[in-house]
GROMACS .gro file of C-alpha atoms in nm:
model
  437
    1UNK     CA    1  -1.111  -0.304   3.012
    2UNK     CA    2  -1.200   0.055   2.935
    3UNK     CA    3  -1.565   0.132   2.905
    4UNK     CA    4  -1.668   0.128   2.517
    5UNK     CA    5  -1.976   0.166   2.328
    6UNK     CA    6  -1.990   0.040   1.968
    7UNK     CA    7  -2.229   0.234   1.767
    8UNK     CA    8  -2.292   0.055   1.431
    9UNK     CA    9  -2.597   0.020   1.171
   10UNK     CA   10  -2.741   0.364   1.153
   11UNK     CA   11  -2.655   0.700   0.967
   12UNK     CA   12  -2.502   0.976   1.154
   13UNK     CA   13  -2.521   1.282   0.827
   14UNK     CA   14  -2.810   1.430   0.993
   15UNK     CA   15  -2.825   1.691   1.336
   16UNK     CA   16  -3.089   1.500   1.463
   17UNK     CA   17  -2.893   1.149   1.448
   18UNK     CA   18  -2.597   1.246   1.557
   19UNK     CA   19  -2.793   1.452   1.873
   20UNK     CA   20  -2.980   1.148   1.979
   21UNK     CA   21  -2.662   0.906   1.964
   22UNK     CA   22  -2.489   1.170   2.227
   23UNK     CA   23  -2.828   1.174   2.431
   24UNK     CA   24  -2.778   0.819   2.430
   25UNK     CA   25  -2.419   0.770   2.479
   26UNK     CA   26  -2.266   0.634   2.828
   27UNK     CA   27  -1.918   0.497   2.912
   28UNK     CA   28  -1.582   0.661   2.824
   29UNK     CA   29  -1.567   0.595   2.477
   30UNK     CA   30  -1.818   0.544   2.115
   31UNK     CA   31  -1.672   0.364   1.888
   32UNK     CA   32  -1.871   0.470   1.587
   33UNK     CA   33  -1.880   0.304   1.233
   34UNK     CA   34  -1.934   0.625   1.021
   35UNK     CA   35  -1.987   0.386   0.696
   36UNK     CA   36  -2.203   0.136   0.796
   37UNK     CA   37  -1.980  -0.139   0.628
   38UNK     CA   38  -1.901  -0.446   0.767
   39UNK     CA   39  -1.590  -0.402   0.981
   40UNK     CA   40  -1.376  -0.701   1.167
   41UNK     CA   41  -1.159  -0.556   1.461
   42UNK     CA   42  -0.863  -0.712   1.490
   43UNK     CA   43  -0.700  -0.891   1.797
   44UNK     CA   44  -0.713  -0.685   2.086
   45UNK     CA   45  -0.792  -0.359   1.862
   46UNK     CA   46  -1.065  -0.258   2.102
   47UNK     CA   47  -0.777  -0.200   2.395
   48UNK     CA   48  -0.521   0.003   2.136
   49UNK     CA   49  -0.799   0.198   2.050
   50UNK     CA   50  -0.868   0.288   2.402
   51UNK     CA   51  -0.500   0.328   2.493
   52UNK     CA   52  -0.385   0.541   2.295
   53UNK     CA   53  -0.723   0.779   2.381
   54UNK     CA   54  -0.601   0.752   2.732
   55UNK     CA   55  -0.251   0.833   2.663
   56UNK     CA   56  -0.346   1.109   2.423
   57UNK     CA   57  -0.608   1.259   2.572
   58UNK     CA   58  -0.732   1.269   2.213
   59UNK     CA   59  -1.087   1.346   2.145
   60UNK     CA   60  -1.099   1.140   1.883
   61UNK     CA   61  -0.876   0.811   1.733
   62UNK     CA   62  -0.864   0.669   1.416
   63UNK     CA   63  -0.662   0.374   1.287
   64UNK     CA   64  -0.525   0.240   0.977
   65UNK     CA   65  -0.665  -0.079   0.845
   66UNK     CA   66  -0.713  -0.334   0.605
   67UNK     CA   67  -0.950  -0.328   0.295
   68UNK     CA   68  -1.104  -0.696   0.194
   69UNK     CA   69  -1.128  -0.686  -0.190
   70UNK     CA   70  -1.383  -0.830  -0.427
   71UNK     CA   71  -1.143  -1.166  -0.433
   72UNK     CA   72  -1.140  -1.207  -0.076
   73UNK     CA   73  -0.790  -1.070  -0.040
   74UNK     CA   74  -0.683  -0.830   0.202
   75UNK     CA   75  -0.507  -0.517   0.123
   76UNK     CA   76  -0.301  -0.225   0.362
   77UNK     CA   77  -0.517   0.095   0.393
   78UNK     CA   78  -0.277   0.313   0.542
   79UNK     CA   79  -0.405   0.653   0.614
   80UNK     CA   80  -0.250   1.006   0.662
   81UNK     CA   81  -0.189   1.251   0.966
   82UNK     CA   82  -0.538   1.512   1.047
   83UNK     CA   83  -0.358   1.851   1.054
   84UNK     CA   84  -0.514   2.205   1.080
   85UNK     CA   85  -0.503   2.215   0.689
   86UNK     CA   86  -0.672   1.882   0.638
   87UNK     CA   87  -1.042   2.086   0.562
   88UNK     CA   88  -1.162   1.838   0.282
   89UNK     CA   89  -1.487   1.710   0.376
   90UNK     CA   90  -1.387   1.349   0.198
   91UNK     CA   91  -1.074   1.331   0.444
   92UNK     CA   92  -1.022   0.967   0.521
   93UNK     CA   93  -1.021   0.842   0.866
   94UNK     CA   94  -1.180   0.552   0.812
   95UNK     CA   95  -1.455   0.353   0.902
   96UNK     CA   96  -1.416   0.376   1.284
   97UNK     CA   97  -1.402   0.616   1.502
   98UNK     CA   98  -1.298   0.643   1.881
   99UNK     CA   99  -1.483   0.927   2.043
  100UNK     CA  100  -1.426   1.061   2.397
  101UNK     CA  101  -1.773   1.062   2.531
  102UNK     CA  102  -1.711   1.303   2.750
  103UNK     CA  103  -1.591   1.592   2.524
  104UNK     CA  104  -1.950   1.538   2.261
  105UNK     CA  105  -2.152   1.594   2.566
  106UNK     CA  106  -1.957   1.875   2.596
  107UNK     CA  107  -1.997   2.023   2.264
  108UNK     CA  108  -2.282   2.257   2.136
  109UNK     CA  109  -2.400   2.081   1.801
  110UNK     CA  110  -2.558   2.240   1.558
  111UNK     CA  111  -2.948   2.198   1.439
  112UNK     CA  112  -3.083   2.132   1.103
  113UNK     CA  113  -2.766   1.966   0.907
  114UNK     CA  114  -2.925   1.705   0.658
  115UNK     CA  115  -2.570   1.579   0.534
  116UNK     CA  116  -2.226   1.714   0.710
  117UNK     CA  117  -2.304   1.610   1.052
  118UNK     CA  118  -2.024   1.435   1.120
  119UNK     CA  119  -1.794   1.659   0.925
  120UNK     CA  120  -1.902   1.936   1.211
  121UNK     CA  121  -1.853   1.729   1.491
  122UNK     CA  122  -1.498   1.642   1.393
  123UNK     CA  123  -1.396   2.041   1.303
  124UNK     CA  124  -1.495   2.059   1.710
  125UNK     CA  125  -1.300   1.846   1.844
  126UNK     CA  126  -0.952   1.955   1.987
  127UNK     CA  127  -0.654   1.645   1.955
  128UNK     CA  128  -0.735   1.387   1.691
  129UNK     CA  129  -0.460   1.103   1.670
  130UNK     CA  130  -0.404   0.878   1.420
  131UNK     CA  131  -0.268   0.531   1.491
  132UNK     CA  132  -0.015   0.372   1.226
  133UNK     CA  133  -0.131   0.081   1.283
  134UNK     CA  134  -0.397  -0.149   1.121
  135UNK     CA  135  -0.631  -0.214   1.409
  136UNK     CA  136  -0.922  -0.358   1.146
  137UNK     CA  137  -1.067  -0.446   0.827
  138UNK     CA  138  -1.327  -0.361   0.625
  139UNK     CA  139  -1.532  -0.451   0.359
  140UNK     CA  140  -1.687  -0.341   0.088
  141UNK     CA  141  -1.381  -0.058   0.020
  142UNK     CA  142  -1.437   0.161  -0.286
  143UNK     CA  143  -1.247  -0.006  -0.605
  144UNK     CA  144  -1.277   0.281  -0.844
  145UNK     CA  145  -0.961   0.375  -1.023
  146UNK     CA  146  -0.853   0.722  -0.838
  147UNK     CA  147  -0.927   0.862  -1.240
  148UNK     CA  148  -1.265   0.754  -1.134
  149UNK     CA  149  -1.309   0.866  -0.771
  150UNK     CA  150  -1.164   1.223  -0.856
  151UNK     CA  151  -1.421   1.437  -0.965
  152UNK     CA  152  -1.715   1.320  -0.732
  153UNK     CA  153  -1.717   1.598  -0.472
  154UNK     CA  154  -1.813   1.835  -0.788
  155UNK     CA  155  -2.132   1.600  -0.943
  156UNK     CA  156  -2.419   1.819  -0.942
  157UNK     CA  157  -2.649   1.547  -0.788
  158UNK     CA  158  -2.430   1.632  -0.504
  159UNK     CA  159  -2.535   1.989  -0.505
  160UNK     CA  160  -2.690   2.027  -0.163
  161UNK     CA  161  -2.450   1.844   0.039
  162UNK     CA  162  -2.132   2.068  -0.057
  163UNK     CA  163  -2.357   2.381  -0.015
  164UNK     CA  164  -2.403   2.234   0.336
  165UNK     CA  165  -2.077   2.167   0.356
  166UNK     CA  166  -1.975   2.497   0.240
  167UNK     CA  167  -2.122   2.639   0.513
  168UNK     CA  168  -1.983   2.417   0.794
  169UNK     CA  169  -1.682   2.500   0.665
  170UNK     CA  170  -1.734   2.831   0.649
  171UNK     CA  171  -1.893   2.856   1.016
  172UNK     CA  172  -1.509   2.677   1.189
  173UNK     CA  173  -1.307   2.975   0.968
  174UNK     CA  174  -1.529   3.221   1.134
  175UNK     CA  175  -1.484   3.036   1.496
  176UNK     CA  176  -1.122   2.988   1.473
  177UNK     CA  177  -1.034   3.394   1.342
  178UNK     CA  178  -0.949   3.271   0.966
  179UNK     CA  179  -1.251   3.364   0.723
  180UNK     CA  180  -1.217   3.641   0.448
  181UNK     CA  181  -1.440   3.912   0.442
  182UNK     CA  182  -1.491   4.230   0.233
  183UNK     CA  183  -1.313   4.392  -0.099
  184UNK     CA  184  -1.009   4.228  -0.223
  185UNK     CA  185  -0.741   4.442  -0.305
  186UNK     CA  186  -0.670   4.601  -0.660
  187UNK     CA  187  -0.410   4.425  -0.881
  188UNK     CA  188  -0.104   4.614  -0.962
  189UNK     CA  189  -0.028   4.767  -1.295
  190UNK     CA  190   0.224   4.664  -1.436
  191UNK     CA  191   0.555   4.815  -1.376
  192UNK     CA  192   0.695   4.738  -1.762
  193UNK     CA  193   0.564   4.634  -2.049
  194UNK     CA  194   0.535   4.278  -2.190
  195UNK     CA  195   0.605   4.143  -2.547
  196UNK     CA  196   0.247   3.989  -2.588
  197UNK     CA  197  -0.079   4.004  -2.386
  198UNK     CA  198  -0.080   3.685  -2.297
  199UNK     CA  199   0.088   3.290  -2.320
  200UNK     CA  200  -0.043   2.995  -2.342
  201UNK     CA  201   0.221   2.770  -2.105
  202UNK     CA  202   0.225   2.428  -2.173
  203UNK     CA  203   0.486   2.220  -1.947
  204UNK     CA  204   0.507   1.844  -2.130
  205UNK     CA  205   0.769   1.561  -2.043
  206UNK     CA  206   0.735   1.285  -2.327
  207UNK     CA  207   0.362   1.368  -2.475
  208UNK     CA  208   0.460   1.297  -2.799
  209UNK     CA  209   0.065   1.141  -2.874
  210UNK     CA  210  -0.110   1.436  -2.693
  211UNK     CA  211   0.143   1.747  -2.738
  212UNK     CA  212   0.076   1.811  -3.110
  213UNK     CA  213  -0.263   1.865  -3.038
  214UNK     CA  214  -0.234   2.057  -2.752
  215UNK     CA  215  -0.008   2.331  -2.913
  216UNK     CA  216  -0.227   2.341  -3.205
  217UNK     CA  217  -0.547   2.420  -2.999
  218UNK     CA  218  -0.334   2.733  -2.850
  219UNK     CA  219  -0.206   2.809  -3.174
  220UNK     CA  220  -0.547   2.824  -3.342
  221UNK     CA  221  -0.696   3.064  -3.079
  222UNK     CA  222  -0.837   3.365  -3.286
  223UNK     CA  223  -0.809   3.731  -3.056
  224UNK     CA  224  -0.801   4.055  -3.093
  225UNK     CA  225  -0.436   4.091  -2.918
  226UNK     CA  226  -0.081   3.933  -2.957
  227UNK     CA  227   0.003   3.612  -2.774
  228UNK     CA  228   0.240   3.303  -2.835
  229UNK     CA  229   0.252   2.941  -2.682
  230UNK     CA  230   0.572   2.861  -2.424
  231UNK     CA  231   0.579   2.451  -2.422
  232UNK     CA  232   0.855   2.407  -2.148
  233UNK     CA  233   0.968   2.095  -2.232
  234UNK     CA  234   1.111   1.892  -1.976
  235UNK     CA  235   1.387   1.667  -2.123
  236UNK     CA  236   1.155   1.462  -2.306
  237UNK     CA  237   1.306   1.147  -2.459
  238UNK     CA  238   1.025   1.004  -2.690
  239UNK     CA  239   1.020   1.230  -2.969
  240UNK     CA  240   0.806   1.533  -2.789
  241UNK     CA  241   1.112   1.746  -2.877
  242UNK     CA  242   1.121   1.685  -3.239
  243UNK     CA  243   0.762   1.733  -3.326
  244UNK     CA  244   0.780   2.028  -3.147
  245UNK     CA  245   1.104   2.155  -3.317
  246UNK     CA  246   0.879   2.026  -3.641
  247UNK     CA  247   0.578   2.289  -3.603
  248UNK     CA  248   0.705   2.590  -3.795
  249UNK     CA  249   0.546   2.897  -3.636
  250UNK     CA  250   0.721   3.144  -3.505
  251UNK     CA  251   0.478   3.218  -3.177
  252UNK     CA  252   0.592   2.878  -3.067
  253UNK     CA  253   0.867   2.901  -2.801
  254UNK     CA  254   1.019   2.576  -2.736
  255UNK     CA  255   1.201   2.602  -2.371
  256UNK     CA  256   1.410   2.338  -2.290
  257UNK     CA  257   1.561   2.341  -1.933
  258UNK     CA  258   1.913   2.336  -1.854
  259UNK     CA  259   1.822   2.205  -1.523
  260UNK     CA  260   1.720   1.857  -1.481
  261UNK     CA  261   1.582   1.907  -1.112
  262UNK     CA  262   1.209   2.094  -1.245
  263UNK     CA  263   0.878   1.933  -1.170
  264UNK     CA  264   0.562   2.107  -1.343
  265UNK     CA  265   0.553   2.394  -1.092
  266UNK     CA  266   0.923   2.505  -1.196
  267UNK     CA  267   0.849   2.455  -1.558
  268UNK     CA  268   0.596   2.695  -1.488
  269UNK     CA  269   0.849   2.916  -1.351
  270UNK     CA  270   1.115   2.888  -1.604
  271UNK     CA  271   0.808   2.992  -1.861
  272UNK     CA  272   0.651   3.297  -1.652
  273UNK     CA  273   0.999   3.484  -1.599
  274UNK     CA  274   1.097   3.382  -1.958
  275UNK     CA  275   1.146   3.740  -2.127
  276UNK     CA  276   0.912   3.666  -2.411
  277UNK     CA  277   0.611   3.573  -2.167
  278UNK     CA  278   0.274   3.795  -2.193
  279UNK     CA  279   0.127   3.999  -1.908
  280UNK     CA  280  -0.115   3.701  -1.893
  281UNK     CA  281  -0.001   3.356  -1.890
  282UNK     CA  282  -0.276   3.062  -1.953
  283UNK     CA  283  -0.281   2.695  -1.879
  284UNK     CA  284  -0.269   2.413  -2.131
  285UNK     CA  285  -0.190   2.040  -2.011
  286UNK     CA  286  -0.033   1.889  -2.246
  287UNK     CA  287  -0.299   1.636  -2.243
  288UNK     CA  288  -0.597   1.873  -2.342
  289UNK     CA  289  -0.728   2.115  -2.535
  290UNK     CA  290  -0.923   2.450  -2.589
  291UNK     CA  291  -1.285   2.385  -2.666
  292UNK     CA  292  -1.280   2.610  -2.938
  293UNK     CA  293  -1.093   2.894  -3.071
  294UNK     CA  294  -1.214   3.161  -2.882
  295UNK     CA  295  -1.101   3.064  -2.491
  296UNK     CA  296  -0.825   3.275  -2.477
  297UNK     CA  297  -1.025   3.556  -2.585
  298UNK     CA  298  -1.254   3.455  -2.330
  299UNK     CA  299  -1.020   3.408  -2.058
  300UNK     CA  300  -0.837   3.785  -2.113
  301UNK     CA  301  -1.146   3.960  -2.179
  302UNK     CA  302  -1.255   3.825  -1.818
  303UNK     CA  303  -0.943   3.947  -1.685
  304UNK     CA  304  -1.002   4.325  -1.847
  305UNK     CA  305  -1.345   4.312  -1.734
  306UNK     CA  306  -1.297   4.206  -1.345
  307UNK     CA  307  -0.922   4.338  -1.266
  308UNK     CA  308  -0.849   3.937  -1.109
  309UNK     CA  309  -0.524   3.858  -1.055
  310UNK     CA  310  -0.628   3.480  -1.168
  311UNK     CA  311  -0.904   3.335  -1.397
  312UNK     CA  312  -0.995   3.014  -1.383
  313UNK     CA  313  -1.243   2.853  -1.631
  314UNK     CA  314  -1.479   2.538  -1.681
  315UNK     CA  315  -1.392   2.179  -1.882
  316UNK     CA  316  -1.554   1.881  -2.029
  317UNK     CA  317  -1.399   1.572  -1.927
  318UNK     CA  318  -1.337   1.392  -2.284
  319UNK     CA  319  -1.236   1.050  -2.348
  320UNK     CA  320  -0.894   1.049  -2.592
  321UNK     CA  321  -1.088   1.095  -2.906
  322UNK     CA  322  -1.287   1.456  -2.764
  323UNK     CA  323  -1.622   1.193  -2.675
  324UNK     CA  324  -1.778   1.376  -2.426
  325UNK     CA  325  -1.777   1.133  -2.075
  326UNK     CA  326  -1.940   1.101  -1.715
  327UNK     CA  327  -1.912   1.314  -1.550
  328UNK     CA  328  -1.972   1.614  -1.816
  329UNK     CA  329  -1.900   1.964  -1.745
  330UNK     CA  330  -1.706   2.038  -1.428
  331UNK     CA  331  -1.755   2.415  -1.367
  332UNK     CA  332  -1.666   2.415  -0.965
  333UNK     CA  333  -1.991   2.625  -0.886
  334UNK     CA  334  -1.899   2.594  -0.532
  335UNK     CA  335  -1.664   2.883  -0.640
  336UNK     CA  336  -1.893   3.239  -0.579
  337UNK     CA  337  -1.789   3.602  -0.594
  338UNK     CA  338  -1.871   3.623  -0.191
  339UNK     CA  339  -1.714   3.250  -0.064
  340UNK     CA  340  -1.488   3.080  -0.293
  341UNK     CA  341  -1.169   3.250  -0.172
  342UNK     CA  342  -1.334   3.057   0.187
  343UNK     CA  343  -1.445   2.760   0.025
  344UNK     CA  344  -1.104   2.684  -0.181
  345UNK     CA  345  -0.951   2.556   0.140
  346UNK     CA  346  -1.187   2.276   0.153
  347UNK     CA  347  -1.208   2.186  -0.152
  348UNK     CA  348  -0.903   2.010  -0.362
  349UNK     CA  349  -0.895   2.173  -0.626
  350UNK     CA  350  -1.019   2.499  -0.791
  351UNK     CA  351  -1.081   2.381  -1.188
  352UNK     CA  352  -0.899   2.457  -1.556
  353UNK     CA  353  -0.787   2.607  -1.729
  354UNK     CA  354  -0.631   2.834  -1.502
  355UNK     CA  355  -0.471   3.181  -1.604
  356UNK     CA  356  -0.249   3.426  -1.422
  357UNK     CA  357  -0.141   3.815  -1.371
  358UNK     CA  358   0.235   3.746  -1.480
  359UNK     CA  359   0.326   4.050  -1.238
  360UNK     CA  360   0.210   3.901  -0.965
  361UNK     CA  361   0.265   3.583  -1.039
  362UNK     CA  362   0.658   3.629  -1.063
  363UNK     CA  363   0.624   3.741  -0.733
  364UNK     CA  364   0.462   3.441  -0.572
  365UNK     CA  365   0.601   3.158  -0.793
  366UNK     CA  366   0.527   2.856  -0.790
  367UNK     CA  367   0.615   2.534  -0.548
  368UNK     CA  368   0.853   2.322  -0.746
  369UNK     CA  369   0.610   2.010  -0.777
  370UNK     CA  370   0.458   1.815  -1.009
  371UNK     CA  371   0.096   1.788  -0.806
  372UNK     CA  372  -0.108   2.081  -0.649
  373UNK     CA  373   0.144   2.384  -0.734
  374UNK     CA  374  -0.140   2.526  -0.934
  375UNK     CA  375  -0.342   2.495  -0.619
  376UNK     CA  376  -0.082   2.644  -0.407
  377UNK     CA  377  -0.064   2.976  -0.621
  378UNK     CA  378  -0.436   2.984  -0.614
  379UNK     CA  379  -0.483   2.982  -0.206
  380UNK     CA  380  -0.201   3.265  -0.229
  381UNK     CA  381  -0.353   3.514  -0.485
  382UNK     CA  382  -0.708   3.440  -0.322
  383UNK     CA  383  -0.587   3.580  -0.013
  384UNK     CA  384  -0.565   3.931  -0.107
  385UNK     CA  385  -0.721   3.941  -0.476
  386UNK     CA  386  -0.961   3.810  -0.682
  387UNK     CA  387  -1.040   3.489  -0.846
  388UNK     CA  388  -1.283   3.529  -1.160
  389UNK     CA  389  -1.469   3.262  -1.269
  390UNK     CA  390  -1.566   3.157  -1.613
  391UNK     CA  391  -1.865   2.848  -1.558
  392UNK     CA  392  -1.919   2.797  -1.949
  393UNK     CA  393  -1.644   2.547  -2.055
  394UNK     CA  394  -1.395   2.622  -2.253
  395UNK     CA  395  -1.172   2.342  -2.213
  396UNK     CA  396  -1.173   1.965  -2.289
  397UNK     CA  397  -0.998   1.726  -2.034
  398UNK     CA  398  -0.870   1.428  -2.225
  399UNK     CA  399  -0.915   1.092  -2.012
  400UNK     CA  400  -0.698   0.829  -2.121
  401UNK     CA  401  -0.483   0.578  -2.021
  402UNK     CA  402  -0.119   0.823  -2.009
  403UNK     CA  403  -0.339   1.014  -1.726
  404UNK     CA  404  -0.047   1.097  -1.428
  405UNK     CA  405  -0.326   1.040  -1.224
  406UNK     CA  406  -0.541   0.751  -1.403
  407UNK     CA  407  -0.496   0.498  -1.160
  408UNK     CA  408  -0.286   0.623  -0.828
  409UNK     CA  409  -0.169   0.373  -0.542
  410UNK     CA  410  -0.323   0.423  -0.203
  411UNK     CA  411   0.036   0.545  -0.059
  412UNK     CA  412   0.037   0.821  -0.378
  413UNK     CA  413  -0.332   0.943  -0.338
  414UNK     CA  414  -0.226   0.955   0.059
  415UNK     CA  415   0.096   1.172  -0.054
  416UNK     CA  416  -0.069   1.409  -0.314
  417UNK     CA  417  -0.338   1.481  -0.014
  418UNK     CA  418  -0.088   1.494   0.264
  419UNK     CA  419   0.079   1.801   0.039
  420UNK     CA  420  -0.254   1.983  -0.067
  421UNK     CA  421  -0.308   1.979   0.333
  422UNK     CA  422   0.008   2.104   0.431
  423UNK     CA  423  -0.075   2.365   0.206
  424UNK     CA  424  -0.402   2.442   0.327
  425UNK     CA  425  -0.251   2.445   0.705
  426UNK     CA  426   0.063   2.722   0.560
  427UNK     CA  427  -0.222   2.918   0.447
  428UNK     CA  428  -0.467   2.912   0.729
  429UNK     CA  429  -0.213   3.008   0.929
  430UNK     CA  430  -0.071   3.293   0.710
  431UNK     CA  431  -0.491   3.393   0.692
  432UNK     CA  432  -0.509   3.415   1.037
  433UNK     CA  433  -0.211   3.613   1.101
  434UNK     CA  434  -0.313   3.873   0.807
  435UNK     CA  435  -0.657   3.897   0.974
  436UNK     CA  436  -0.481   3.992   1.298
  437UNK     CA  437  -0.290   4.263   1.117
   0.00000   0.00000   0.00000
């Protein structure tokens, strides 16, 4: 049998850990459990593991596995592919870990990392592979509802470890020829004028307890400029459309597709090359509300102040009645004037609510999705322009029980991530060739 070391029982976050378990390390292979939870290998797991590093020549392995719930019973973990884009700190590869012993010798670690050790090590290593095939299980999995799970890389008690990991991060863009630096460009003026300054674009498909609400926040926004509300309403069957048809102003512009193929992100098209859109247009889920009436003054006077092409603001997550709830504010300070156009690709998401520069936004569009197309538009603009950030909030984020993403399967969390990575590796790679020139 190939040579392999298990390493189990002790923390690998820091330098110094992670250093003295390579000093220490003999054989051809670690296998290293990065959670410290129990794990059972299953039968003969030990040789896949080690054959497919041979085959490979992967640096390191990881396998999908079983979780053992609470109740004793066992459930699939499947996992997803590790590709260039897949930057997230919180990527999943499991418990276990199949490191060539040979190529961390080989490596030149870092000193002084108190949290992200193991984050660096694997943004060093060459070939990872992942094996479709569950080759353990382990206990004591996570049982949060994803609604729960979402917002925990932003918790300020978590402060220090994403400025660490901000910086690891930001050290493998430098190494591999793909970190911004310097101005960002000047937005273009507009080339014709616009019927309002701005829209408030709301996309809903059958909101009718939520939508009301929604369009009256926008509506009750008090500025010193014109603007109306688009709702792009997508074919909704449970009486959205006639309480919207019921709301007798005449900023309201009720858009109702002829196509039947739109997910969010064309909704948003459909409203941002609508004739009667603004020169601004400004996010609204049909789930939430303003904080107050003075956002969208807020969120243009930021715009007029700092020339962005994109302004994205601060929320507090809400239970359905506007209680405020765990975990508070979300303000994503990990965004900063000098690194978040860096620090957006390993992150997965970049907050709400989330405005535009309609002329530029027409010519990127967005990806027609229903998950991450705001996200998409975001790594684009940041590329050559600037991102403004408002950290007050100005913004409630309803939690309820209608949440799209309230309580996602493993195979849809492992989807939605999958995307936001492929868009991350379209966008490294379009970085990297801009940089080149």
């Amino acid at each position: 049998m190939t040579d392999i070391t298990l390493i189990t029982g002790r923390s690998l976050r820091t330098s110094a850990a992670l250093r003295a378990l390579v000093s220490e390390a003999a054989g051809e292979y670690l296998l290293i459990n990065t959670k410290n939870v129990h794990c059972d290998l299953g039968y003969l797991a030990l040789e896949r593991f080690a054959g497919v590093a041979a085959d490979t020549g992967a640096d390191l392995v990881y396998a999908d596995h079983y979780d053992r719930l609470s109740d004793g019973s066992l459930q699939k973990h499947p996992l997803i592919d590790c590709q260039d884009g897949a930057l997230r700190d919180d990527f999943d590869f499991g418990a276990l870990w199949l490191v060539r012993v040979s190529t961390l010798k080989a490596l030149d670690l870092p000193d002084g990392l108190e949290y992200g050790a193991l984050y660096d090590l694997r943004l060093r290593l060459d070939k990872i592979v992942h094996v479709r095939e569950f080759l353990y299980t382990e206990s004591e999995p996570d049982e949060r509802k994803s609604g729960e799970k979402q917002f925990d890389y932003v918790n300020p008690r978590n402060r220090e470890v994403q400025i660490e990991m901000e910086k690891i991060c930001t050290d493998y863009l430098r190494r591999t020829g793909a970190l911004l630096e310097g101005p960002c460009k000047e937005v273009p003026r507009p080339a014709a004028s616009f019927p309002v300054t701005a829209s408030v674009v709301i996309p809903v498909l059958n909101r009718v307890r939520t939508v009301g609400d929604a369009v009256r926040s926008a509506l009750e926004q008090q500025t010193d400029f014109p603007f109306n509300v688009i709702v792009v309403d997508n074919h909704s069957t449970d009486g959205t459309s006639e309480l919207l048809d019921a709301i007798g102003d005449s900023r309201l512009v009720h858009v109702v597709p002829q196509r039947t193929d739109l997910g969010i992100g064309g909704c948003w098209n459909l409203a941002v090359n609508d004739p009667r859109c603004g020169e601004y247009a400004v996010q609204l889920d049909s789930d939430d509300v303003y904080s107050g009436p003075d956002t969208l003054q807020k969120i243009i006077g930021k715009f007029r102040e700092e020339g962005a092409a994109m302004v994205i603001g601060s929320y507090l997550m809400t239970d359905f009645n506007m209680n405020p709830i765990p975990p508070g504010v979300i303000d994503h300070r990990e965004w900063t004037d000098d690194n978040g156009r860096n620090n957006a690709l390993r992150i997965n998401g970049l907050g709400a609510p989330r405005a535009f520069y309609v002329p530029l936004l027409r010519q990127t569009g967005f990806p027609n999705v229903s998950y991450g197309e705001d996200y998409a538009v975001g790594l684009r603009l940041c590329r050559e322009y600037r991102i403004s950030r408002i950290y007050e909030p100005v913004y409630c984020c309803r939690r309820w029980e209608g949440n799209s993403d309230a309580a996602l399967s493993i195979d849809r969390v492992n989807a939605n991530n999958l995307y936001k990575d492929g868009i991350r590796t379209a966008e490294l790679a379009a970085r990297r060739q801009m940089l080149k020139g």
